[in-house]
Amino acid sequence: MTEAIAPGLLPEGLADRLPPKAEASARLVREVLDTVASHGYRRVMPALAEFEETLVARLQSARAEDLLRAVDPLSQRSLAIRPDMTAQIGRIAATRMAATPRPLRLCYGGPVMKLRADQLRPERERMQVGAEIIGTDSVAAAVEIVNVAIEALQRAGVSGITIDFTLPDLVTMLADGPMPLPQGDVEAVRDSLDAKDAGSLAALGEATRPYLALIEATGPFHPAMDRLQAFNAGPAKGKLDNLIAALRAIAKPIGWDITLTLDPTERHGFEYQSWFGFSVFAEGFIGEIGRGGSYAVAGADGKAEPAMGFSLYPDPLIDAGFGTTAAQRAFLPIGHDGARAAALRAEGWVTIAALDEADDPLALGCEAILDGTELRRL
């Protein structure tokens, strides 16, 4: 016999958002989307679930085994709830908006769900909000994406922002060019550099030793860039000229109040990015609150289309109180002046109308009561 489930119990990793956090979540998402919309990004609302094979074919930032699945009773085909919205934006751009002029700017916001939680984030359902440019992955697009992400967070009240730049395909580019590696060592070199493990990198053999210098090219942006420039003049033999110029161009317009760091070989979470990636951190929070960079969208004809974008995961910000406002609440007794109540709402008050003579304004969280046409503080 199946044990009865407690009425308020939810599955592990899922949670209700109650006032005021539910209101804060909606407000913060709206602030981000309003900011990106002011830069010309148009809102799309992808479906919550898709046919599994369609979604899996486009998944890049999540693995197929992370999908929460169900069987569609109408088609009898397997459905999957989205673990990430970026893949859906790619599908929309490549199919229903394939004829829309490029660059195509799109933004989105909504919940995503994973089958399992990770160590840093115990929640399986979380909010994702972001923006994508489809049709280009140029330096100009990178400049725009990074600065729009920063502006959106600042408008939402986030301070102490750090942007960490990375070059996801750097090892591949070097291994195919000036610093050749045995084919079987490329992935091991990536893993060692990602972990900043100089010992395991050196143990791989003589061919990997020049890569040790990349571990030193990590940290605060300007000193790290100097070390990357020195690496470019040495082992890389000038092959990073364009990448270094691009990183400096992306960093140049970013305000002095933003901390910039560089980790050129960071790979975890950037497996599907191409030449550029970045992570977003905020002071007081463990782990990243967003990431972005360049990638490719598979077209309906099989050809790849360049793209650049970012996604923010604001749940930690909401849990910390960002987006919460202390709106003043006014109690409206039965028979109140409707026109005066409307005027109060226009002034920014939240009005709570009595439904019974016994309603208590203090119990309902009100700071004032409408007495005739006058607002009296409680």
PDB file of N, CA, C and O in Angstrom, residues 340-364:
ATOM      1  N   ARG A 340     -11.446  58.149  -4.793  1.00  0.00           N
ATOM      2  CA  ARG A 340     -10.299  58.432  -3.937  1.00  0.00           C
ATOM      3  C   ARG A 340      -9.385  57.206  -3.850  1.00  0.00           C
ATOM      4  O   ARG A 340      -8.155  57.339  -3.858  1.00  0.00           O
ATOM      5  N   ALA A 341      -9.978  56.006  -3.813  1.00  0.00           N
ATOM      6  CA  ALA A 341      -9.187  54.782  -3.775  1.00  0.00           C
ATOM      7  C   ALA A 341      -8.369  54.632  -5.059  1.00  0.00           C
ATOM      8  O   ALA A 341      -7.199  54.245  -5.027  1.00  0.00           O
ATOM      9  N   ALA A 342      -8.983  54.953  -6.202  1.00  0.00           N
ATOM     10  CA  ALA A 342      -8.258  54.888  -7.475  1.00  0.00           C
ATOM     11  C   ALA A 342      -7.105  55.875  -7.492  1.00  0.00           C
ATOM     12  O   ALA A 342      -6.019  55.583  -8.017  1.00  0.00           O
ATOM     13  N   ALA A 343      -7.327  57.057  -6.906  1.00  0.00           N
ATOM     14  CA  ALA A 343      -6.261  58.058  -6.845  1.00  0.00           C
ATOM     15  C   ALA A 343      -5.095  57.568  -5.983  1.00  0.00           C
ATOM     16  O   ALA A 343      -3.932  57.808  -6.299  1.00  0.00           O
ATOM     17  N   LEU A 344      -5.416  56.876  -4.893  1.00  0.00           N
ATOM     18  CA  LEU A 344      -4.361  56.331  -4.043  1.00  0.00           C
ATOM     19  C   LEU A 344      -3.511  55.308  -4.809  1.00  0.00           C
ATOM     20  O   LEU A 344      -2.285  55.295  -4.712  1.00  0.00           O
ATOM     21  N   ARG A 345      -4.190  54.451  -5.577  1.00  0.00           N
ATOM     22  CA  ARG A 345      -3.436  53.466  -6.364  1.00  0.00           C
ATOM     23  C   ARG A 345      -2.554  54.146  -7.400  1.00  0.00           C
ATOM     24  O   ARG A 345      -1.430  53.699  -7.664  1.00  0.00           O
ATOM     25  N   ALA A 346      -3.052  55.227  -7.977  1.00  0.00           N
ATOM     26  CA  ALA A 346      -2.255  55.978  -8.949  1.00  0.00           C
ATOM     27  C   ALA A 346      -1.033  56.602  -8.292  1.00  0.00           C
ATOM     28  O   ALA A 346       0.002  56.803  -8.947  1.00  0.00           O
ATOM     29  N   GLU A 347      -1.113  56.885  -6.985  1.00  0.00           N
ATOM     30  CA  GLU A 347       0.004  57.459  -6.242  1.00  0.00           C
ATOM     31  C   GLU A 347       1.006  56.399  -5.784  1.00  0.00           C
ATOM     32  O   GLU A 347       2.042  56.736  -5.211  1.00  0.00           O
ATOM     33  N   GLY A 348       0.678  55.111  -6.015  1.00  0.00           N
ATOM     34  CA  GLY A 348       1.589  54.041  -5.641  1.00  0.00           C
ATOM     35  C   GLY A 348       1.161  53.216  -4.441  1.00  0.00           C
ATOM     36  O   GLY A 348       1.866  52.287  -4.040  1.00  0.00           O
ATOM     37  N   TRP A 349       0.019  53.538  -3.859  1.00  0.00           N
ATOM     38  CA  TRP A 349      -0.478  52.762  -2.728  1.00  0.00           C
ATOM     39  C   TRP A 349      -1.065  51.436  -3.220  1.00  0.00           C
ATOM     40  O   TRP A 349      -1.636  51.355  -4.314  1.00  0.00           O
ATOM     41  N   VAL A 350      -0.949  50.414  -2.386  1.00  0.00           N
ATOM     42  CA  VAL A 350      -1.687  49.166  -2.581  1.00  0.00           C
ATOM     43  C   VAL A 350      -2.935  49.256  -1.714  1.00  0.00           C
ATOM     44  O   VAL A 350      -2.833  49.529  -0.510  1.00  0.00           O
ATOM     45  N   THR A 351      -4.086  49.074  -2.300  1.00  0.00           N
ATOM     46  CA  THR A 351      -5.331  49.187  -1.534  1.00  0.00           C
ATOM     47  C   THR A 351      -5.911  47.807  -1.245  1.00  0.00           C
ATOM     48  O   THR A 351      -5.940  46.938  -2.105  1.00  0.00           O
ATOM     49  N   ILE A 352      -6.368  47.629  -0.003  1.00  0.00           N
ATOM     50  CA  ILE A 352      -6.981  46.385   0.449  1.00  0.00           C
ATOM     51  C   ILE A 352      -8.415  46.701   0.836  1.00  0.00           C
ATOM     52  O   ILE A 352      -8.661  47.381   1.830  1.00  0.00           O
ATOM     53  N   ALA A 353      -9.373  46.223   0.046  1.00  0.00           N
ATOM     54  CA  ALA A 353     -10.779  46.544   0.299  1.00  0.00           C
ATOM     55  C   ALA A 353     -11.383  45.565   1.300  1.00  0.00           C
ATOM     56  O   ALA A 353     -11.162  44.353   1.222  1.00  0.00           O
ATOM     57  N   ALA A 354     -12.123  46.092   2.246  1.00  0.00           N
ATOM     58  CA  ALA A 354     -12.824  45.260   3.222  1.00  0.00           C
ATOM     59  C   ALA A 354     -13.910  44.457   2.519  1.00  0.00           C
ATOM     60  O   ALA A 354     -14.634  44.972   1.656  1.00  0.00           O
ATOM     61  N   LEU A 355     -14.035  43.203   2.881  1.00  0.00           N
ATOM     62  CA  LEU A 355     -15.104  42.355   2.367  1.00  0.00           C
ATOM     63  C   LEU A 355     -16.139  42.066   3.448  1.00  0.00           C
ATOM     64  O   LEU A 355     -17.200  41.511   3.161  1.00  0.00           O
ATOM     65  N   ASP A 356     -15.791  42.460   4.671  1.00  0.00           N
ATOM     66  CA  ASP A 356     -16.675  42.229   5.814  1.00  0.00           C
ATOM     67  C   ASP A 356     -16.395  43.314   6.839  1.00  0.00           C
ATOM     68  O   ASP A 356     -15.260  43.791   6.953  1.00  0.00           O
ATOM     69  N   GLU A 357     -17.400  43.686   7.598  1.00  0.00           N
ATOM     70  CA  GLU A 357     -17.222  44.722   8.619  1.00  0.00           C
ATOM     71  C   GLU A 357     -16.185  44.317   9.663  1.00  0.00           C
ATOM     72  O   GLU A 357     -15.561  45.168  10.289  1.00  0.00           O
ATOM     73  N   ALA A 358     -15.967  43.011   9.821  1.00  0.00           N
ATOM     74  CA  ALA A 358     -15.039  42.535  10.848  1.00  0.00           C
ATOM     75  C   ALA A 358     -13.588  42.513  10.364  1.00  0.00           C
ATOM     76  O   ALA A 358     -12.684  42.210  11.157  1.00  0.00           O
ATOM     77  N   ASP A 359     -13.334  42.831   9.108  1.00  0.00           N
ATOM     78  CA  ASP A 359     -11.956  42.804   8.599  1.00  0.00           C
ATOM     79  C   ASP A 359     -11.080  43.781   9.385  1.00  0.00           C
ATOM     80  O   ASP A 359     -11.462  44.929   9.627  1.00  0.00           O
ATOM     81  N   ASP A 360      -9.883  43.305   9.762  1.00  0.00           N
ATOM     82  CA  ASP A 360      -8.960  44.081  10.590  1.00  0.00           C
ATOM     83  C   ASP A 360      -7.835  44.631   9.706  1.00  0.00           C
ATOM     84  O   ASP A 360      -7.049  43.857   9.162  1.00  0.00           O
ATOM     85  N   PRO A 361      -7.720  45.956   9.547  1.00  0.00           N
ATOM     86  CA  PRO A 361      -6.681  46.517   8.679  1.00  0.00           C
ATOM     87  C   PRO A 361      -5.263  46.179   9.130  1.00  0.00           C
ATOM     88  O   PRO A 361      -4.385  45.971   8.300  1.00  0.00           O
ATOM     89  N   LEU A 362      -5.007  46.111  10.428  1.00  0.00           N
ATOM     90  CA  LEU A 362      -3.673  45.779  10.912  1.00  0.00           C
ATOM     91  C   LEU A 362      -3.323  44.325  10.599  1.00  0.00           C
ATOM     92  O   LEU A 362      -2.203  44.009  10.189  1.00  0.00           O
ATOM     93  N   ALA A 363      -4.294  43.430  10.783  1.00  0.00           N
ATOM     94  CA  ALA A 363      -4.059  42.024  10.480  1.00  0.00           C
ATOM     95  C   ALA A 363      -3.803  41.808   8.995  1.00  0.00           C
ATOM     96  O   ALA A 363      -3.095  40.865   8.604  1.00  0.00           O
ATOM     97  N   LEU A 364      -4.352  42.676   8.163  1.00  0.00           N
ATOM     98  CA  LEU A 364      -4.168  42.591   6.720  1.00  0.00           C
ATOM     99  C   LEU A 364      -2.921  43.337   6.242  1.00  0.00           C
ATOM    100  O   LEU A 364      -2.702  43.472   5.048  1.00  0.00           O
TER     101      LEU A 364
END
